[in-house]
Amino acid sequence: MTVVFALLGTAIGSFLNVCIDRLPAGKSLIYPPSHCEACRHRLSLQDLVPVFSYLWLRGHCRYCQSPISRRLLWAEVGSGLLLAFIYWHYGLSVEFVVTAFYCYLFIVIGVVDLEHELILNKIVYPAAVVALIVDAFLPQPGILDVFLPQPGILAGLIGGANGLISGAIGFVLLLIPALIYRGGMGWGDVKMAALIGLVTGFPLVFVALLMGVILGGLVAGFLLLFKIKKRKEAIPFGPFLSLATIATLLWGSDIINWYLGSF
Ligand SMILES: [Zn+2]
């Protein structure tokens, strides 16, 4: 089964590539059908097999030989491994579906920010609505589990409130640095932090944001130190928040338990 989900994951990765390429440009996800960006030739089924087509064509368009972005391959491979891992972690369950959805969501947000330095409202806003609905029906894992009553209206209200409060926490936590260090962090990051709160809930919102800030700070420091980036150049923060959120979705409860257990 794990292999089946790995293959399914690579197919989802293909779709994520379409989202990453088309959403920032304001293009439709379904029309026109997949084509080479260079020569506009429509791609046939044999050009669209995840991972294998890229390797078989050695990363070049079959029709015009233009190179194909390596990200297409990595997104497919990564998505496949990720889905296999989430399946192994959760088994076939609601958590599996929700975690996979969120991980893929944050891959799209993170890669779009990496490539365009943009966090798209048209992804973040609908995702926030979905997250709030999920919060009400599937309360976030964490120490709040102890207080949660049986599934029902009350549990739904608590889950929704938890999501909203955590979203507000995320919003405020990144609003402060965004206001102080203008330029480094933008409105997109603040809205993304609110979404992360809605998705992860309390107390995991702290784990995700703290991890994102530390990771971003370390990498930015490294890039500046070795002069790969100049001080004036913007380093998008969204990819780090995305990575940290995915890690929190997968291991956040373990991190909290380890932290609480170390007292
Ligand atoms: Zn071509």
Short mmCIF file of C-alpha atoms in Angstrom, two decimals, residues 110-198:
data_model
loop_
_atom_site.label_atom_id
_atom_site.label_comp_id
_atom_site.label_asym_id
_atom_site.label_seq_id
_atom_site.Cartn_x
_atom_site.Cartn_y
_atom_site.Cartn_z
CA GLY A 110 6.21 27.91 0.14
CA VAL A 111 7.42 27.20 -3.41
CA VAL A 112 5.39 30.08 -4.89
CA ASP A 113 6.95 32.40 -2.29
CA LEU A 114 10.42 30.99 -3.04
CA GLU A 115 10.05 31.57 -6.78
CA HIS A 116 7.98 34.78 -6.84
CA GLU A 117 8.37 36.29 -3.36
CA LEU A 118 4.60 36.28 -3.16
CA ILE A 119 2.15 34.74 -0.72
CA LEU A 120 -1.08 34.56 -2.63
CA ASN A 121 -4.32 35.69 -0.98
CA LYS A 122 -6.24 33.47 -3.35
CA ILE A 123 -4.57 30.47 -1.71
CA VAL A 124 -4.42 31.72 1.89
CA TYR A 125 -8.03 32.95 2.22
CA PRO A 126 -9.82 29.81 0.95
CA ALA A 127 -7.35 27.67 2.91
CA ALA A 128 -8.23 29.60 6.08
CA VAL A 129 -11.92 28.82 5.56
CA VAL A 130 -11.15 25.12 5.02
CA ALA A 131 -8.92 25.10 8.13
CA LEU A 132 -11.66 26.62 10.27
CA ILE A 133 -14.14 23.98 9.13
CA VAL A 134 -11.59 21.22 9.81
CA ASP A 135 -10.95 22.73 13.28
CA ALA A 136 -14.62 22.39 14.12
CA PHE A 137 -14.90 18.79 12.95
CA LEU A 138 -11.45 17.44 13.73
CA PRO A 139 -9.95 19.17 16.76
CA GLN A 140 -6.19 19.70 16.54
CA PRO A 141 -3.92 17.34 18.41
CA GLY A 142 -2.12 18.73 21.42
CA ILE A 143 -2.50 19.11 25.15
CA LEU A 144 -6.06 20.37 24.64
CA ASP A 145 -7.05 16.76 23.90
CA VAL A 146 -7.33 16.23 27.63
CA PHE A 147 -10.10 18.80 27.93
CA LEU A 148 -11.98 17.89 24.80
CA PRO A 149 -15.44 16.43 25.33
CA GLN A 150 -16.90 13.71 23.09
CA PRO A 151 -17.30 14.76 19.47
CA GLY A 152 -20.33 16.99 19.18
CA ILE A 153 -21.39 20.60 19.06
CA LEU A 154 -19.37 21.58 22.15
CA ALA A 155 -16.21 19.89 20.86
CA GLY A 156 -16.76 21.61 17.50
CA LEU A 157 -17.09 25.00 19.18
CA ILE A 158 -13.94 24.43 21.24
CA GLY A 159 -12.04 23.25 18.16
CA GLY A 160 -13.20 26.25 16.13
CA ALA A 161 -12.39 28.66 18.96
CA ASN A 162 -8.97 27.06 19.37
CA GLY A 163 -8.31 27.56 15.65
CA LEU A 164 -9.46 31.18 15.71
CA ILE A 165 -7.48 32.06 18.84
CA SER A 166 -4.38 30.31 17.47
CA GLY A 167 -4.84 32.13 14.16
CA ALA A 168 -4.95 35.41 16.08
CA ILE A 169 -1.82 34.38 18.02
CA GLY A 170 0.01 33.64 14.77
CA PHE A 171 -1.15 36.93 13.26
CA VAL A 172 0.05 39.00 16.23
CA LEU A 173 3.33 37.07 16.64
CA LEU A 174 4.47 37.92 13.12
CA LEU A 175 2.76 41.32 12.96
CA ILE A 176 5.20 42.70 15.53
CA PRO A 177 8.43 41.82 13.61
CA ALA A 178 6.73 42.82 10.35
CA LEU A 179 6.05 46.29 11.74
CA ILE A 180 9.51 46.65 13.30
CA TYR A 181 11.68 45.32 10.47
CA ARG A 182 9.86 46.64 7.44
CA GLY A 183 10.87 44.91 4.24
CA GLY A 184 12.12 41.67 5.76
CA MET A 185 8.70 40.35 6.55
CA GLY A 186 5.58 41.34 4.68
CA TRP A 187 1.82 41.24 5.04
CA GLY A 188 1.81 37.93 3.23
CA ASP A 189 3.89 36.37 6.00
CA VAL A 190 1.57 37.78 8.68
CA LYS A 191 -1.50 36.34 6.94
CA MET A 192 0.32 33.07 6.45
CA ALA A 193 1.09 32.97 10.18
CA ALA A 194 -2.62 33.37 10.91
CA LEU A 195 -3.34 30.45 8.57
CA ILE A 196 -0.67 28.39 10.35
CA GLY A 197 -2.44 29.08 13.65
CA LEU A 198 -5.76 27.97 12.20
#
